[in-house]
Rosetta silent file (secondary structure, phi, psi, omega in degrees, C-alpha in Angstrom):
SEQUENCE: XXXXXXXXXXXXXXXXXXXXXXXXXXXXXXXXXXXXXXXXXXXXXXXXXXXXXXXXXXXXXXXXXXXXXXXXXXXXXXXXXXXXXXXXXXXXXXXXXXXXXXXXXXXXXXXXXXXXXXXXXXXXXXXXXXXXXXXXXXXXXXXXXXXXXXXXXXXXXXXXXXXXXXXXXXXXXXXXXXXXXXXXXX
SCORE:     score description
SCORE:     0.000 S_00000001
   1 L     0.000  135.796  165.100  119.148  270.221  128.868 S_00000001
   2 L   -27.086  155.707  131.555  116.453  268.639  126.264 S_00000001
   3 H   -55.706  -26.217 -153.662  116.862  268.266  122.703 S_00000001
   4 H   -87.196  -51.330  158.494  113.800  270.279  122.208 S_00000001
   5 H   -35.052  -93.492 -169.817  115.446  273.090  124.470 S_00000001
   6 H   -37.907  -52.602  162.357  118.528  273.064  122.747 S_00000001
   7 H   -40.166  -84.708 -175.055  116.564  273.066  119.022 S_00000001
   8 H   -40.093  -18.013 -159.955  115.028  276.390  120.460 S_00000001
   9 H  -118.463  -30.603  166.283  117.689  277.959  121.717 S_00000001
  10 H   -94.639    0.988  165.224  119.932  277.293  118.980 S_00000001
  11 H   -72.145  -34.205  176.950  116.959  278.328  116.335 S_00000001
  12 H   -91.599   -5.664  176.380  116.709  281.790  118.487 S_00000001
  13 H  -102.707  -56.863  177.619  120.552  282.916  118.354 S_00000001
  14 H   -17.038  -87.854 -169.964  120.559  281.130  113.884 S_00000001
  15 H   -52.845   -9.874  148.031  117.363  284.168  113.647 S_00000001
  16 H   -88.507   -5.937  173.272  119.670  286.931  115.834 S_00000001
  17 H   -67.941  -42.624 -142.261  122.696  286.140  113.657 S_00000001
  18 L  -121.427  -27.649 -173.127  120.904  286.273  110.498 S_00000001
  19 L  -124.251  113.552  172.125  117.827  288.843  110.756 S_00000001
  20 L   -55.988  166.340  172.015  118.702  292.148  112.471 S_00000001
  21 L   -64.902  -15.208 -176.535  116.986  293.405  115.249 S_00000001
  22 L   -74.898  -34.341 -176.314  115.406  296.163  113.373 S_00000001
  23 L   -80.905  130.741 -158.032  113.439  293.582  111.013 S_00000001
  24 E  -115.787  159.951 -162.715  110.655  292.366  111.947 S_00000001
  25 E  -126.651  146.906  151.870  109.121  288.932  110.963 S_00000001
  26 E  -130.956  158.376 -173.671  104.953  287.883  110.642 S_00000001
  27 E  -123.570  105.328  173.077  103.385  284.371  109.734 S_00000001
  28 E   -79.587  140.085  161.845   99.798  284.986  107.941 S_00000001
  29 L   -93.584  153.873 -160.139   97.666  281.790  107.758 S_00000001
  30 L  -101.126  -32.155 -168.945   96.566  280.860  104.476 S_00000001
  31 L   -35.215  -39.555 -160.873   93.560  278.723  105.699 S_00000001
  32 L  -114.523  106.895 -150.132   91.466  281.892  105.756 S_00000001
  33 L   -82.089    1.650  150.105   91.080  284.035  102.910 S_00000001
  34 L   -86.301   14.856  146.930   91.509  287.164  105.482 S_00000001
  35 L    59.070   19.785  168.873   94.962  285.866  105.713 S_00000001
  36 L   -19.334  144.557  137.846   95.152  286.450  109.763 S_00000001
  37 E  -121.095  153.622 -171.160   97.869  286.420  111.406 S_00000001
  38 E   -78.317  -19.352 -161.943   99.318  283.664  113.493 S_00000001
  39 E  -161.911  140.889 -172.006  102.628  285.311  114.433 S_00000001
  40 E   177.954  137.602 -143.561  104.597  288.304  115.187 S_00000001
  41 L  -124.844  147.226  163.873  107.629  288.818  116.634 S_00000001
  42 L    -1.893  -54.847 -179.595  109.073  291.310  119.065 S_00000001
  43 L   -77.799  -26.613  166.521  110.484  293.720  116.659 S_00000001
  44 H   -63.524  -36.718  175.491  107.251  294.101  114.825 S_00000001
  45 H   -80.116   18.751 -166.949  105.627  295.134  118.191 S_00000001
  46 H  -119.305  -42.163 -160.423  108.563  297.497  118.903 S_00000001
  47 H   -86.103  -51.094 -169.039  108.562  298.763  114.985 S_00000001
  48 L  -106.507   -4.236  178.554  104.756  299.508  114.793 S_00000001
  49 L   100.695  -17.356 -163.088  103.666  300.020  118.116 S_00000001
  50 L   -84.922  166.098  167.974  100.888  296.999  117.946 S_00000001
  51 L  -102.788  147.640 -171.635  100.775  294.553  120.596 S_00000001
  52 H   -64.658  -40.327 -178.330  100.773  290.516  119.365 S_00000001
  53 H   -67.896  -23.118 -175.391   97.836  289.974  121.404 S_00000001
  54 H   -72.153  -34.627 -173.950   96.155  292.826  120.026 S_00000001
  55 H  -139.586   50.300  132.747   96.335  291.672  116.176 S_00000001
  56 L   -60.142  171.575  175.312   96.659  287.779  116.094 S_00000001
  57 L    66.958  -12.546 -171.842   94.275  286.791  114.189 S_00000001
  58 L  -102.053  147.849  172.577   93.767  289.884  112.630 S_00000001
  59 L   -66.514  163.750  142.507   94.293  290.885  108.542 S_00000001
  60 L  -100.833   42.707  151.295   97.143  293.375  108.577 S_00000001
  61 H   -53.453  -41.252 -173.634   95.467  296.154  107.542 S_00000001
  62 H   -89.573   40.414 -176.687   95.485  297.700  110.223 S_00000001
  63 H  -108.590   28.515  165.593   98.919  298.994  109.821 S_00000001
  64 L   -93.534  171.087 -148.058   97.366  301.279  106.972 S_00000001
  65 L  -167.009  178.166  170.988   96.306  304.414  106.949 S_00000001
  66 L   -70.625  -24.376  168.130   94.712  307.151  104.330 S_00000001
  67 L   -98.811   34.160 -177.827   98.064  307.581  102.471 S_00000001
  68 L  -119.112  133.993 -158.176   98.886  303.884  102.014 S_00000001
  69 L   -47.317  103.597  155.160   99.146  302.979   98.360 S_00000001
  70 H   -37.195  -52.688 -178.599   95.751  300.522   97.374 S_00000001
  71 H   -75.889  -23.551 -166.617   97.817  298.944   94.698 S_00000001
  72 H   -73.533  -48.078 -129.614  101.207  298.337   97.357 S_00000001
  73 H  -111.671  -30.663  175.849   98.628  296.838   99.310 S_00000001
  74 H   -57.988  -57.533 -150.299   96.457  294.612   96.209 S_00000001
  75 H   -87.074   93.371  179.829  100.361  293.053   95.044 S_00000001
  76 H  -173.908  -70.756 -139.246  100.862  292.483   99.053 S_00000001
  77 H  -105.203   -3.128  166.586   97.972  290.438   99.346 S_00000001
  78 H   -73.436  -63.665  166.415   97.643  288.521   95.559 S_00000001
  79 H   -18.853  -62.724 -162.656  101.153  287.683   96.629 S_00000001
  80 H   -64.401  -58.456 -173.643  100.306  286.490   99.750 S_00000001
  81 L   -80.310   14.130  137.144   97.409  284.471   98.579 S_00000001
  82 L  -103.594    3.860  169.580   99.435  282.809   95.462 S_00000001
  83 L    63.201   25.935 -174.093  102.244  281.983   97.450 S_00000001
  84 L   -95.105  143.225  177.771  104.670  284.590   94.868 S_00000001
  85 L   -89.150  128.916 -179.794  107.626  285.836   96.553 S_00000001
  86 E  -169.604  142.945 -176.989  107.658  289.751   96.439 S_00000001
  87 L  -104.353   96.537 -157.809  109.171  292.833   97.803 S_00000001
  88 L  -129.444  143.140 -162.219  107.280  295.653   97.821 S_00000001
  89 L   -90.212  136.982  163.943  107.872  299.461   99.542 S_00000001
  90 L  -153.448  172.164 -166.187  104.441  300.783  101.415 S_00000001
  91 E  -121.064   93.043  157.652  103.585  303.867  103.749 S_00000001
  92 E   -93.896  162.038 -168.852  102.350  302.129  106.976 S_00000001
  93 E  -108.647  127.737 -160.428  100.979  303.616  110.090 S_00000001
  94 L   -92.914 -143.556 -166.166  102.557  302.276  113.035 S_00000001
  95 L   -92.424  -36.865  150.400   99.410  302.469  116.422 S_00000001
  96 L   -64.992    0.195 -175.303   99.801  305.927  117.301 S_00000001
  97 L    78.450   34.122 -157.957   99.117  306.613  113.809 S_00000001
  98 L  -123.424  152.055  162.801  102.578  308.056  113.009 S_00000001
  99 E   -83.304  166.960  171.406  103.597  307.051  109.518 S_00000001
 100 E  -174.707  150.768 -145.070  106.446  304.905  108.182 S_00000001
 101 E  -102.626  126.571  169.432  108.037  303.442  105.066 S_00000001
 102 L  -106.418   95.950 -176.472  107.716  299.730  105.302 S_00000001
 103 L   -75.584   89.535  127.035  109.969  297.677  103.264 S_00000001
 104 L   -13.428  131.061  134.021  107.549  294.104  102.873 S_00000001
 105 L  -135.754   88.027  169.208  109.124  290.485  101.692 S_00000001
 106 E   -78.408  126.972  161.971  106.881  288.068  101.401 S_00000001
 107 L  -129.393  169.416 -171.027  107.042  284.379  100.630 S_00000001
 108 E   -84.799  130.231  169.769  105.283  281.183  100.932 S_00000001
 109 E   -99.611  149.496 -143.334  106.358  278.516  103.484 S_00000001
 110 E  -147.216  138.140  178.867  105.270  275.646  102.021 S_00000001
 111 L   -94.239 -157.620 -160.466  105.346  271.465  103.588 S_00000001
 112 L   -56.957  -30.176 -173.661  106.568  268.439  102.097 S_00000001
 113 L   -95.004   -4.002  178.439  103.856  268.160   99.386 S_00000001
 114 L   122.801  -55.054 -161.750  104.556  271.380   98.445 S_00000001
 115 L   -64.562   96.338 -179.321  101.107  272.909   99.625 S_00000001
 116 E   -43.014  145.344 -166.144  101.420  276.699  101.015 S_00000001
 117 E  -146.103  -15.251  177.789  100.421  275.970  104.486 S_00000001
 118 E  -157.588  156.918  147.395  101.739  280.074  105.894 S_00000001
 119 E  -113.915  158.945  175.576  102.927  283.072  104.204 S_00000001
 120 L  -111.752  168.136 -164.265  105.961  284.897  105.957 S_00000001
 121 L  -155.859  136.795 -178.980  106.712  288.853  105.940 S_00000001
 122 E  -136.080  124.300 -170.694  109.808  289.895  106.414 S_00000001
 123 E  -119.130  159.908 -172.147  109.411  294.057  107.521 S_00000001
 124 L  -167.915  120.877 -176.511  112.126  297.010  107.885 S_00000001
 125 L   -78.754   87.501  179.495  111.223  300.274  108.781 S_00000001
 126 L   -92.588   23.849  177.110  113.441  302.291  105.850 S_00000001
 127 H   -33.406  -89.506 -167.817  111.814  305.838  106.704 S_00000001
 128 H   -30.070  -37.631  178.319  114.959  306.785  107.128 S_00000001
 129 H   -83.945  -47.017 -168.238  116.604  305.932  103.775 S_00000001
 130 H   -97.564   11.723  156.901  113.693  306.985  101.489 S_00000001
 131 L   -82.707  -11.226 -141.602  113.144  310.056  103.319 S_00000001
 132 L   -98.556  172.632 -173.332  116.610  311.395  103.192 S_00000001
 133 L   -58.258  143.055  153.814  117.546  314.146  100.641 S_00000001
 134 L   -37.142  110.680 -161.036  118.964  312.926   97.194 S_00000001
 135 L    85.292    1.575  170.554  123.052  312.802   97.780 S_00000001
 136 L   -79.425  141.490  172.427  122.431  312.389  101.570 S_00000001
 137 L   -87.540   11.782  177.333  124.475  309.137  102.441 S_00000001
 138 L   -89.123  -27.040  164.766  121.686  307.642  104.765 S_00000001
 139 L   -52.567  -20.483 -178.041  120.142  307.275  100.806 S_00000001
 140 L   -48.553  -58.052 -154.823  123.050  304.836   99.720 S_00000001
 141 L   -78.077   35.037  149.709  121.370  302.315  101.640 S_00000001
 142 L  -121.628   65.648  165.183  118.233  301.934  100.397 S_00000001
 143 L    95.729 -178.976  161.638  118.522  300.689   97.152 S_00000001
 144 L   -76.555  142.851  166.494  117.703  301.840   93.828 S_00000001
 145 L   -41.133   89.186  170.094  115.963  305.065   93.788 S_00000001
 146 L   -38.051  155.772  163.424  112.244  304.413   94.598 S_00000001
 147 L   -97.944  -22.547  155.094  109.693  306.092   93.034 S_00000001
 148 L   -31.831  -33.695 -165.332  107.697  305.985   96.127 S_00000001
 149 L   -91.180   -1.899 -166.932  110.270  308.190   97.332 S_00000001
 150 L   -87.530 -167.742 -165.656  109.875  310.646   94.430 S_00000001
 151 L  -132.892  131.290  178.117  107.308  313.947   95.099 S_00000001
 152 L    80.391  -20.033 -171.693  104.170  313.020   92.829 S_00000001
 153 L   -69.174  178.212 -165.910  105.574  309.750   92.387 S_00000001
 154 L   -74.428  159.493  172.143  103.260  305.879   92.906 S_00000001
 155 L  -106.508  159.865 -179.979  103.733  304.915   96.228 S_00000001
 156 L    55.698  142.412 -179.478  105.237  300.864   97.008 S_00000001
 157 L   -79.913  -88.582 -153.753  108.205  299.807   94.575 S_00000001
 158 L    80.791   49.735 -170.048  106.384  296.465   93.027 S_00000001
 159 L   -93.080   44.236  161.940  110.441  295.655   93.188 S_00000001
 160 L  -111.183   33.149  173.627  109.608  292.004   92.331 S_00000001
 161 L   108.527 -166.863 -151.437  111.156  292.213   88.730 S_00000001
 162 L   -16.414 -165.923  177.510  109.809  292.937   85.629 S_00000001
 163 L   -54.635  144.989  174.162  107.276  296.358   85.176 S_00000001
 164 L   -55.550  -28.147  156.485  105.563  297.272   88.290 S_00000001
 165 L   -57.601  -27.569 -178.370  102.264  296.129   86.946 S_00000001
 166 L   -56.465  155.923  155.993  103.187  292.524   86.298 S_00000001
 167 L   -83.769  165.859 -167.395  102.656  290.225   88.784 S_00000001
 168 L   -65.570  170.824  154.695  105.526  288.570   90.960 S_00000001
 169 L   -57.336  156.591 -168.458  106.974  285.321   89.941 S_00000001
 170 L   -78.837  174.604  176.510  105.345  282.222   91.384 S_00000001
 171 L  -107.389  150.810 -164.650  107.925  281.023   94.313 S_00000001
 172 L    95.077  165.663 -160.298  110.040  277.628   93.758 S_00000001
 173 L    40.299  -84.047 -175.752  112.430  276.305   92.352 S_00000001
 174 L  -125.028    5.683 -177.028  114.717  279.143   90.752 S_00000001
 175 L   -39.035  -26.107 -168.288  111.877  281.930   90.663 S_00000001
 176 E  -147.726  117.299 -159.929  114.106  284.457   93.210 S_00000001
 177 L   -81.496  131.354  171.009  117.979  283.073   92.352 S_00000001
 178 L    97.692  -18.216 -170.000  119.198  281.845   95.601 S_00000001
 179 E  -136.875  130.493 -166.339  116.263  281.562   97.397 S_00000001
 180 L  -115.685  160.384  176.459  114.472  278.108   98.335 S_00000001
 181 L   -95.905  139.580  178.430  110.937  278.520   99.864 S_00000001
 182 L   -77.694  148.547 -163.564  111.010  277.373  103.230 S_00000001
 183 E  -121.060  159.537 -170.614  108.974  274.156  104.195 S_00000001
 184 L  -134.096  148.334 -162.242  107.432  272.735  107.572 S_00000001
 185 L   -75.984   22.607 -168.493  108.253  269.650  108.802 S_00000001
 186 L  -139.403    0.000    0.000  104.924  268.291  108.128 S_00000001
């Protein structure tokens, strides 16, 4: 077997060890200030219904809908396009139109100099947790109580630290404890 082989093959069981199957990963290009995207992996086209050929290249917008939050979607894409690491709750529409609570992590991948060269998305459908009644145990797991999840309440968490208006932290060095920005070999 190659080297090249083996690097892939042990790079595709590292990412099933480490990212469940329910989470789904995308790679936006930065090159383009509509942010396309370049990548999208199985579980996103299983989670929202889109097909990869169908939205390379494409903004992700179109997993939005008339009830998804303008500002969830503004600190989504300042993020994206500052290279700030941020986690943020939104009400996407998967292709059929059916809705769903989309837990978002974004960060910058960044090369050797430094230079955001992709952003990454790390997605989780948590419908289930911020739907379920208050004292239901499918609520332990999601977290601190959203206010997305509240009746009247803002839609998307802005869970990237200080008040939900601030903006995220920039990404590097110790900005998200624990977390290095990932880099390309080039």
């Amino acid at each position: 077997m190659a080297l090249q082989s083996v690097e892939h093959e042990l790079a595709a069981m590292l990412a099933s060890c480490v990212i469940p199957s329910d989470t789904s990963i995308t790679v936006a290009g930065v090159t383009d200030p509509d942010l396309p995207l370049v990548y999208v992996d199985g579980a996103f086209e299983a989670m929202t219904g889109h097909r990869a050929e169908d939205v390379l290249g494409r903004n992700c917008r179109f997993l939005q809908g008339p009830d998804t939050d303008p500002a969830a979607v503004r600190r989504l894409g300042e993020a994206l396009r500052a290279g700030w690491f941020v986690d943020e709750r939104v009400l996407s529409h998967c292709a059929d139109g059916t809705p769903f609570w989309n837990e978002v992590r974004v960060s910058a991948v960044r090369d050797a100099t430094g230079a955001i060269v992709r952003c990454m998305r790390v997605q989780h459908d948590v419908t289930p947790q911020v739907t379920a009644a208050p004292g239901d145990p499918a609520r332990r797991d999601a977290g601190p109580v959203d206010r997305a999840a509240e009746p009247g309440g803002p839609r998307g968490s802005g869970r990237s630290g200080g008040d939900p208006g601030d903006p995220p932290p920039p990404l590097g060095g110790d900005a998200v404890p624990g977390h290095r920005p990932l880099r390309t070999g080039r």
